[in-house]
Amino acid sequence: MFTADVTHSAGFMLRSSAAGNYHVLQHACCPAYKKQTGQGSQKSEPLKGREGITGSSLRGGSLTGRMAGLWRSYQVLMSRYPWTVQIVTAGSLVGVGDVIAQQLIERRGLAHHSVQRTAKMMSIGFFFVGPVIGSWYKVLDKLVVGTTKSAAMKKMLVDQLCFAPCFLGAFLSISGALNGLTVEDNVTKLKRDYTDALISNYYLWPPVQIANFYFIPLHHRLAVVQIVAVAWNSYLTWKANKM
């Protein structure tokens, strides 16, 4: 009996609720009801602010997505062609460094930009910087084994005390030769610029290389160095081409 009464009451309540909703809907659709409640006089305004925020968020998300897609593509290419990608990356970023040197340091302007000089610096990046630094990191990983902080410190010391002075001298010499300097002129230029460039090197690279050797996998180290080196390349190409 109790169950039957509850069921009957529930059915009655549902029917009453449905009927009530029907009447409310009927009144809401009635023009007189709209006029009485003032619903008909209100106009819905577009949510401009929300649409703007949404559009901006979509554009930001789209840009982030494209950057993530480029990075994934770079990762795939790096896994398939590590040597080639490292060399192309190094040459391209040396070229970027020369463009920055000519436009921001020397302030030549686009009309007086030396495309030939940028091409020369890129060729040094492709055929010297990329292969030499990429090979050196492989040798260094065999000389000093491990990924601990102590190993990273040892790698940095070997890199900066043994490799950096030789690499810097070779880079300046090759740049001078490509610029048409004679052996005597090249030696004079080295005497003038080498010490200054080496001291500047020691201001920048020790902390960068400790982080590079400790956190970054071997096949990405050259790319990380070259990204950081955009500013360094700007200085170095300016120094190399300063007559």
PDB file of C-alpha atoms in Angstrom:
ATOM      1  CA  MET A   1       0.000   0.000   0.000  1.00  0.00           C
ATOM      2  CA  PHE A   2       2.746   2.389   0.902  1.00  0.00           C
ATOM      3  CA  THR A   3       4.528   1.676  -2.379  1.00  0.00           C
ATOM      4  CA  ALA A   4       1.349   2.138  -4.358  1.00  0.00           C
ATOM      5  CA  ASP A   5       0.621   5.465  -2.614  1.00  0.00           C
ATOM      6  CA  VAL A   6       4.134   6.722  -3.290  1.00  0.00           C
ATOM      7  CA  THR A   7       3.907   5.668  -6.919  1.00  0.00           C
ATOM      8  CA  HIS A   8       0.526   7.321  -7.280  1.00  0.00           C
ATOM      9  CA  SER A   9       1.789  10.504  -5.628  1.00  0.00           C
ATOM     10  CA  ALA A  10       4.888  10.560  -7.779  1.00  0.00           C
ATOM     11  CA  GLY A  11       2.812  10.109 -10.914  1.00  0.00           C
ATOM     12  CA  PHE A  12       0.524  12.932  -9.849  1.00  0.00           C
ATOM     13  CA  MET A  13       3.493  15.212  -9.129  1.00  0.00           C
ATOM     14  CA  LEU A  14       5.074  14.458 -12.509  1.00  0.00           C
ATOM     15  CA  ARG A  15       1.810  15.152 -14.308  1.00  0.00           C
ATOM     16  CA  SER A  16       1.311  18.337 -12.335  1.00  0.00           C
ATOM     17  CA  SER A  17       4.870  19.426 -13.043  1.00  0.00           C
ATOM     18  CA  ALA A  18       4.478  18.701 -16.726  1.00  0.00           C
ATOM     19  CA  ALA A  19       1.215  20.580 -16.825  1.00  0.00           C
ATOM     20  CA  GLY A  20       2.738  23.497 -14.977  1.00  0.00           C
ATOM     21  CA  ASN A  21       5.672  23.635 -17.363  1.00  0.00           C
ATOM     22  CA  TYR A  22       3.282  23.504 -20.301  1.00  0.00           C
ATOM     23  CA  HIS A  23       1.350  26.490 -18.964  1.00  0.00           C
ATOM     24  CA  VAL A  24       4.528  28.423 -18.266  1.00  0.00           C
ATOM     25  CA  LEU A  25       5.762  27.697 -21.796  1.00  0.00           C
ATOM     26  CA  GLN A  26       2.389  28.697 -23.217  1.00  0.00           C
ATOM     27  CA  HIS A  27       2.423  31.976 -21.306  1.00  0.00           C
ATOM     28  CA  ALA A  28       6.031  32.627 -22.244  1.00  0.00           C
ATOM     29  CA  CYS A  29       5.197  32.274 -25.923  1.00  0.00           C
ATOM     30  CA  CYS A  30       2.165  34.524 -25.613  1.00  0.00           C
ATOM     31  CA  PRO A  31       2.744  38.138 -26.843  1.00  0.00           C
ATOM     32  CA  ALA A  32       0.784  39.527 -23.915  1.00  0.00           C
ATOM     33  CA  TYR A  33       2.994  37.668 -21.470  1.00  0.00           C
ATOM     34  CA  LYS A  34       6.132  38.969 -23.194  1.00  0.00           C
ATOM     35  CA  LYS A  35       4.763  42.504 -23.059  1.00  0.00           C
ATOM     36  CA  GLN A  36       3.861  42.156 -19.385  1.00  0.00           C
ATOM     37  CA  THR A  37       7.261  40.809 -18.354  1.00  0.00           C
ATOM     38  CA  GLY A  38       9.221  43.082 -20.710  1.00  0.00           C
ATOM     39  CA  GLN A  39      10.936  40.200 -22.467  1.00  0.00           C
ATOM     40  CA  GLY A  40       9.967  41.347 -25.918  1.00  0.00           C
ATOM     41  CA  SER A  41      11.620  44.765 -25.526  1.00  0.00           C
ATOM     42  CA  GLN A  42      15.052  43.394 -24.656  1.00  0.00           C
ATOM     43  CA  LYS A  43      17.508  42.829 -27.457  1.00  0.00           C
ATOM     44  CA  SER A  44      20.337  40.382 -27.118  1.00  0.00           C
ATOM     45  CA  GLU A  45      23.710  42.033 -27.650  1.00  0.00           C
ATOM     46  CA  PRO A  46      26.684  40.143 -29.032  1.00  0.00           C
ATOM     47  CA  LEU A  47      29.364  39.211 -26.515  1.00  0.00           C
ATOM     48  CA  LYS A  48      32.092  41.135 -28.216  1.00  0.00           C
ATOM     49  CA  GLY A  49      34.516  40.879 -25.357  1.00  0.00           C
ATOM     50  CA  ARG A  50      34.147  37.137 -25.092  1.00  0.00           C
ATOM     51  CA  GLU A  51      34.407  36.684 -28.864  1.00  0.00           C
ATOM     52  CA  GLY A  52      37.562  38.838 -28.906  1.00  0.00           C
ATOM     53  CA  ILE A  53      39.127  36.851 -26.110  1.00  0.00           C
ATOM     54  CA  THR A  54      38.195  33.585 -27.816  1.00  0.00           C
ATOM     55  CA  GLY A  55      39.625  34.754 -31.146  1.00  0.00           C
ATOM     56  CA  SER A  56      42.820  35.910 -29.498  1.00  0.00           C
ATOM     57  CA  SER A  57      43.147  32.629 -27.614  1.00  0.00           C
ATOM     58  CA  LEU A  58      42.620  30.676 -30.820  1.00  0.00           C
ATOM     59  CA  ARG A  59      45.283  32.687 -32.612  1.00  0.00           C
ATOM     60  CA  GLY A  60      47.703  32.220 -29.723  1.00  0.00           C
ATOM     61  CA  GLY A  61      46.938  28.516 -29.584  1.00  0.00           C
ATOM     62  CA  SER A  62      47.379  28.243 -33.346  1.00  0.00           C
ATOM     63  CA  LEU A  63      50.812  29.917 -33.167  1.00  0.00           C
ATOM     64  CA  THR A  64      51.846  27.648 -30.288  1.00  0.00           C
ATOM     65  CA  GLY A  65      50.629  24.641 -32.243  1.00  0.00           C
ATOM     66  CA  ARG A  66      52.643  25.647 -35.302  1.00  0.00           C
ATOM     67  CA  MET A  67      55.783  26.146 -33.220  1.00  0.00           C
ATOM     68  CA  ALA A  68      55.263  22.761 -31.558  1.00  0.00           C
ATOM     69  CA  GLY A  69      54.775  21.204 -34.989  1.00  0.00           C
ATOM     70  CA  LEU A  70      58.010  22.728 -36.267  1.00  0.00           C
ATOM     71  CA  TRP A  71      59.880  21.464 -33.219  1.00  0.00           C
ATOM     72  CA  ARG A  72      58.466  17.936 -33.719  1.00  0.00           C
ATOM     73  CA  SER A  73      59.519  18.039 -37.375  1.00  0.00           C
ATOM     74  CA  TYR A  74      63.000  19.161 -36.318  1.00  0.00           C
ATOM     75  CA  GLN A  75      63.157  16.278 -33.833  1.00  0.00           C
ATOM     76  CA  VAL A  76      62.183  13.783 -36.533  1.00  0.00           C
ATOM     77  CA  LEU A  77      64.804  15.136 -38.946  1.00  0.00           C
ATOM     78  CA  MET A  78      67.406  15.136 -36.176  1.00  0.00           C
ATOM     79  CA  SER A  79      66.720  11.483 -35.402  1.00  0.00           C
ATOM     80  CA  ARG A  80      66.977  10.508 -39.078  1.00  0.00           C
ATOM     81  CA  TYR A  81      69.792  12.770 -40.272  1.00  0.00           C
ATOM     82  CA  PRO A  82      71.595  14.022 -37.140  1.00  0.00           C
ATOM     83  CA  TRP A  83      74.861  15.022 -38.807  1.00  0.00           C
ATOM     84  CA  THR A  84      73.249  16.870 -41.726  1.00  0.00           C
ATOM     85  CA  VAL A  85      70.736  18.710 -39.522  1.00  0.00           C
ATOM     86  CA  GLN A  86      73.450  19.827 -37.092  1.00  0.00           C
ATOM     87  CA  ILE A  87      75.600  21.208 -39.923  1.00  0.00           C
ATOM     88  CA  VAL A  88      72.670  23.000 -41.604  1.00  0.00           C
ATOM     89  CA  THR A  89      71.606  24.457 -38.242  1.00  0.00           C
ATOM     90  CA  ALA A  90      75.115  25.722 -37.499  1.00  0.00           C
ATOM     91  CA  GLY A  91      75.574  27.319 -40.928  1.00  0.00           C
ATOM     92  CA  SER A  92      72.167  28.973 -40.865  1.00  0.00           C
ATOM     93  CA  LEU A  93      72.671  30.470 -37.407  1.00  0.00           C
ATOM     94  CA  VAL A  94      76.145  31.786 -38.286  1.00  0.00           C
ATOM     95  CA  GLY A  95      74.439  33.519 -41.209  1.00  0.00           C
ATOM     96  CA  VAL A  96      71.809  34.980 -38.868  1.00  0.00           C
ATOM     97  CA  GLY A  97      74.625  36.234 -36.645  1.00  0.00           C
ATOM     98  CA  ASP A  98      76.236  38.049 -39.578  1.00  0.00           C
ATOM     99  CA  VAL A  99      72.929  39.657 -40.573  1.00  0.00           C
ATOM    100  CA  ILE A 100      72.492  40.940 -37.006  1.00  0.00           C
ATOM    101  CA  ALA A 101      76.110  42.172 -36.975  1.00  0.00           C
ATOM    102  CA  GLN A 102      75.663  44.136 -40.197  1.00  0.00           C
ATOM    103  CA  GLN A 103      72.252  45.573 -39.334  1.00  0.00           C
ATOM    104  CA  LEU A 104      72.396  46.192 -35.567  1.00  0.00           C
ATOM    105  CA  ILE A 105      76.099  46.598 -34.777  1.00  0.00           C
ATOM    106  CA  GLU A 106      77.435  48.177 -37.970  1.00  0.00           C
ATOM    107  CA  ARG A 107      74.058  49.721 -38.932  1.00  0.00           C
ATOM    108  CA  ARG A 108      74.633  49.302 -42.647  1.00  0.00           C
ATOM    109  CA  GLY A 109      70.962  49.278 -43.583  1.00  0.00           C
ATOM    110  CA  LEU A 110      69.367  46.862 -46.024  1.00  0.00           C
ATOM    111  CA  ALA A 111      70.538  48.849 -49.038  1.00  0.00           C
ATOM    112  CA  HIS A 112      74.191  48.413 -48.042  1.00  0.00           C
ATOM    113  CA  HIS A 113      73.960  44.897 -46.641  1.00  0.00           C
ATOM    114  CA  SER A 114      76.767  42.678 -47.945  1.00  0.00           C
ATOM    115  CA  VAL A 115      75.074  39.484 -49.101  1.00  0.00           C
ATOM    116  CA  GLN A 116      78.471  38.171 -50.207  1.00  0.00           C
ATOM    117  CA  ARG A 117      79.852  38.518 -46.697  1.00  0.00           C
ATOM    118  CA  THR A 118      76.823  36.743 -45.191  1.00  0.00           C
ATOM    119  CA  ALA A 119      77.286  33.930 -47.721  1.00  0.00           C
ATOM    120  CA  LYS A 120      80.975  33.643 -46.742  1.00  0.00           C
ATOM    121  CA  MET A 121      80.119  33.436 -43.051  1.00  0.00           C
ATOM    122  CA  MET A 122      77.440  30.826 -43.743  1.00  0.00           C
ATOM    123  CA  SER A 123      79.962  28.757 -45.691  1.00  0.00           C
ATOM    124  CA  ILE A 124      82.271  28.868 -42.653  1.00  0.00           C
ATOM    125  CA  GLY A 125      79.329  27.678 -40.559  1.00  0.00           C
ATOM    126  CA  PHE A 126      78.497  24.830 -42.960  1.00  0.00           C
ATOM    127  CA  PHE A 127      82.022  23.579 -43.632  1.00  0.00           C
ATOM    128  CA  PHE A 128      83.917  24.496 -40.469  1.00  0.00           C
ATOM    129  CA  VAL A 129      81.790  25.399 -37.427  1.00  0.00           C
ATOM    130  CA  GLY A 130      79.180  22.636 -37.783  1.00  0.00           C
ATOM    131  CA  PRO A 131      81.480  19.686 -38.559  1.00  0.00           C
ATOM    132  CA  VAL A 132      84.242  20.721 -36.124  1.00  0.00           C
ATOM    133  CA  ILE A 133      82.045  21.477 -33.097  1.00  0.00           C
ATOM    134  CA  GLY A 134      79.777  18.481 -33.769  1.00  0.00           C
ATOM    135  CA  SER A 135      82.801  16.162 -33.924  1.00  0.00           C
ATOM    136  CA  TRP A 136      84.376  17.771 -30.869  1.00  0.00           C
ATOM    137  CA  TYR A 137      81.309  17.077 -28.712  1.00  0.00           C
ATOM    138  CA  LYS A 138      81.466  13.403 -29.654  1.00  0.00           C
ATOM    139  CA  VAL A 139      85.160  13.249 -28.747  1.00  0.00           C
ATOM    140  CA  LEU A 140      84.545  15.150 -25.509  1.00  0.00           C
ATOM    141  CA  ASP A 141      81.813  12.699 -24.485  1.00  0.00           C
ATOM    142  CA  LYS A 142      84.345   9.885 -24.831  1.00  0.00           C
ATOM    143  CA  LEU A 143      87.105  11.755 -23.012  1.00  0.00           C
ATOM    144  CA  VAL A 144      84.900  12.655 -20.045  1.00  0.00           C
ATOM    145  CA  VAL A 145      82.222  10.027 -19.421  1.00  0.00           C
ATOM    146  CA  GLY A 146      79.112  10.731 -17.375  1.00  0.00           C
ATOM    147  CA  THR A 147      76.266  13.217 -16.962  1.00  0.00           C
ATOM    148  CA  THR A 148      76.834  14.276 -13.349  1.00  0.00           C
ATOM    149  CA  LYS A 149      77.558  17.858 -12.293  1.00  0.00           C
ATOM    150  CA  SER A 150      81.205  16.900 -11.785  1.00  0.00           C
ATOM    151  CA  ALA A 151      81.417  15.481 -15.324  1.00  0.00           C
ATOM    152  CA  ALA A 152      79.743  18.592 -16.748  1.00  0.00           C
ATOM    153  CA  MET A 153      82.289  20.790 -14.965  1.00  0.00           C
ATOM    154  CA  LYS A 154      85.195  18.718 -16.320  1.00  0.00           C
ATOM    155  CA  LYS A 155      83.784  18.880 -19.855  1.00  0.00           C
ATOM    156  CA  MET A 156      83.412  22.650 -19.594  1.00  0.00           C
ATOM    157  CA  LEU A 157      87.032  23.045 -18.417  1.00  0.00           C
ATOM    158  CA  VAL A 158      88.426  20.836 -21.201  1.00  0.00           C
ATOM    159  CA  ASP A 159      86.216  22.600 -23.750  1.00  0.00           C
ATOM    160  CA  GLN A 160      87.152  26.122 -22.670  1.00  0.00           C
ATOM    161  CA  LEU A 161      90.842  25.584 -21.919  1.00  0.00           C
ATOM    162  CA  CYS A 162      91.762  23.253 -24.789  1.00  0.00           C
ATOM    163  CA  PHE A 163      89.218  23.551 -27.597  1.00  0.00           C
ATOM    164  CA  ALA A 164      87.935  27.157 -27.442  1.00  0.00           C
ATOM    165  CA  PRO A 165      91.329  28.909 -27.895  1.00  0.00           C
ATOM    166  CA  CYS A 166      92.209  26.747 -30.933  1.00  0.00           C
ATOM    167  CA  PHE A 167      88.742  27.022 -32.478  1.00  0.00           C
ATOM    168  CA  LEU A 168      88.643  30.800 -32.068  1.00  0.00           C
ATOM    169  CA  GLY A 169      92.059  31.272 -33.681  1.00  0.00           C
ATOM    170  CA  ALA A 170      91.096  29.026 -36.600  1.00  0.00           C
ATOM    171  CA  PHE A 171      87.763  30.828 -37.093  1.00  0.00           C
ATOM    172  CA  LEU A 172      89.375  34.260 -37.233  1.00  0.00           C
ATOM    173  CA  SER A 173      92.118  33.003 -39.573  1.00  0.00           C
ATOM    174  CA  ILE A 174      89.657  31.380 -41.995  1.00  0.00           C
ATOM    175  CA  SER A 175      87.495  34.516 -41.987  1.00  0.00           C
ATOM    176  CA  GLY A 176      90.542  36.658 -42.776  1.00  0.00           C
ATOM    177  CA  ALA A 177      91.582  34.357 -45.619  1.00  0.00           C
ATOM    178  CA  LEU A 178      88.089  34.453 -47.145  1.00  0.00           C
ATOM    179  CA  ASN A 179      88.177  38.246 -46.922  1.00  0.00           C
ATOM    180  CA  GLY A 180      91.343  38.253 -49.049  1.00  0.00           C
ATOM    181  CA  LEU A 181      93.908  39.033 -46.352  1.00  0.00           C
ATOM    182  CA  THR A 182      97.504  38.024 -46.954  1.00  0.00           C
ATOM    183  CA  VAL A 183      99.254  35.809 -44.408  1.00  0.00           C
ATOM    184  CA  GLU A 184     101.039  38.845 -42.924  1.00  0.00           C
ATOM    185  CA  ASP A 185      97.799  40.840 -42.678  1.00  0.00           C
ATOM    186  CA  ASN A 186      96.005  37.864 -41.154  1.00  0.00           C
ATOM    187  CA  VAL A 187      98.705  37.458 -38.496  1.00  0.00           C
ATOM    188  CA  THR A 188      98.523  41.182 -37.704  1.00  0.00           C
ATOM    189  CA  LYS A 189      94.740  40.972 -37.395  1.00  0.00           C
ATOM    190  CA  LEU A 190      95.007  37.944 -35.115  1.00  0.00           C
ATOM    191  CA  LYS A 191      97.435  39.770 -32.839  1.00  0.00           C
ATOM    192  CA  ARG A 192      95.018  42.682 -32.655  1.00  0.00           C
ATOM    193  CA  ASP A 193      91.724  40.801 -32.165  1.00  0.00           C
ATOM    194  CA  TYR A 194      92.455  37.338 -30.746  1.00  0.00           C
ATOM    195  CA  THR A 195      93.020  38.190 -27.059  1.00  0.00           C
ATOM    196  CA  ASP A 196      89.994  40.475 -26.921  1.00  0.00           C
ATOM    197  CA  ALA A 197      87.783  37.808 -28.540  1.00  0.00           C
ATOM    198  CA  LEU A 198      89.072  35.092 -26.180  1.00  0.00           C
ATOM    199  CA  ILE A 199      88.353  37.194 -23.084  1.00  0.00           C
ATOM    200  CA  SER A 200      84.847  37.904 -24.379  1.00  0.00           C
ATOM    201  CA  ASN A 201      84.442  34.158 -24.949  1.00  0.00           C
ATOM    202  CA  TYR A 202      85.190  33.480 -21.287  1.00  0.00           C
ATOM    203  CA  TYR A 203      82.558  35.974 -20.157  1.00  0.00           C
ATOM    204  CA  LEU A 204      79.816  34.060 -21.999  1.00  0.00           C
ATOM    205  CA  TRP A 205      80.566  30.407 -22.565  1.00  0.00           C
ATOM    206  CA  PRO A 206      81.580  28.688 -19.274  1.00  0.00           C
ATOM    207  CA  PRO A 207      78.091  28.875 -17.646  1.00  0.00           C
ATOM    208  CA  VAL A 208      76.381  28.102 -20.948  1.00  0.00           C
ATOM    209  CA  GLN A 209      78.532  25.027 -21.504  1.00  0.00           C
ATOM    210  CA  ILE A 210      78.064  23.690 -17.968  1.00  0.00           C
ATOM    211  CA  ALA A 211      74.274  23.792 -18.517  1.00  0.00           C
ATOM    212  CA  ASN A 212      74.683  22.368 -22.023  1.00  0.00           C
ATOM    213  CA  PHE A 213      76.792  19.399 -20.906  1.00  0.00           C
ATOM    214  CA  TYR A 214      74.621  18.668 -17.867  1.00  0.00           C
ATOM    215  CA  PHE A 215      71.065  19.051 -19.225  1.00  0.00           C
ATOM    216  CA  ILE A 216      71.188  18.652 -23.024  1.00  0.00           C
ATOM    217  CA  PRO A 217      71.513  15.328 -24.921  1.00  0.00           C
ATOM    218  CA  LEU A 218      74.554  14.984 -27.180  1.00  0.00           C
ATOM    219  CA  HIS A 219      72.707  15.310 -30.508  1.00  0.00           C
ATOM    220  CA  HIS A 220      71.076  18.627 -29.434  1.00  0.00           C
ATOM    221  CA  ARG A 221      74.173  20.311 -27.980  1.00  0.00           C
ATOM    222  CA  LEU A 222      75.358  21.881 -31.212  1.00  0.00           C
ATOM    223  CA  ALA A 223      71.891  23.366 -31.850  1.00  0.00           C
ATOM    224  CA  VAL A 224      71.681  24.759 -28.307  1.00  0.00           C
ATOM    225  CA  VAL A 225      75.164  26.259 -28.607  1.00  0.00           C
ATOM    226  CA  GLN A 226      74.332  27.841 -31.953  1.00  0.00           C
ATOM    227  CA  ILE A 227      71.047  29.311 -30.676  1.00  0.00           C
ATOM    228  CA  VAL A 228      72.882  30.899 -27.752  1.00  0.00           C
ATOM    229  CA  ALA A 229      75.643  31.804 -30.175  1.00  0.00           C
ATOM    230  CA  VAL A 230      73.417  34.016 -32.348  1.00  0.00           C
ATOM    231  CA  ALA A 231      74.521  36.940 -30.190  1.00  0.00           C
ATOM    232  CA  TRP A 232      78.082  35.560 -30.008  1.00  0.00           C
ATOM    233  CA  ASN A 233      78.181  35.024 -33.782  1.00  0.00           C
ATOM    234  CA  SER A 234      77.078  38.611 -34.264  1.00  0.00           C
ATOM    235  CA  TYR A 235      80.044  39.763 -32.211  1.00  0.00           C
ATOM    236  CA  LEU A 236      82.414  37.237 -33.790  1.00  0.00           C
ATOM    237  CA  THR A 237      81.493  37.989 -37.400  1.00  0.00           C
ATOM    238  CA  TRP A 238      81.797  41.713 -36.673  1.00  0.00           C
ATOM    239  CA  LYS A 239      85.234  41.043 -35.142  1.00  0.00           C
ATOM    240  CA  ALA A 240      86.272  38.775 -38.013  1.00  0.00           C
ATOM    241  CA  ASN A 241      85.284  41.331 -40.649  1.00  0.00           C
ATOM    242  CA  LYS A 242      86.624  44.381 -38.832  1.00  0.00           C
ATOM    243  CA  MET A 243      89.599  45.536 -40.901  1.00  0.00           C
TER     244      MET A 243
END
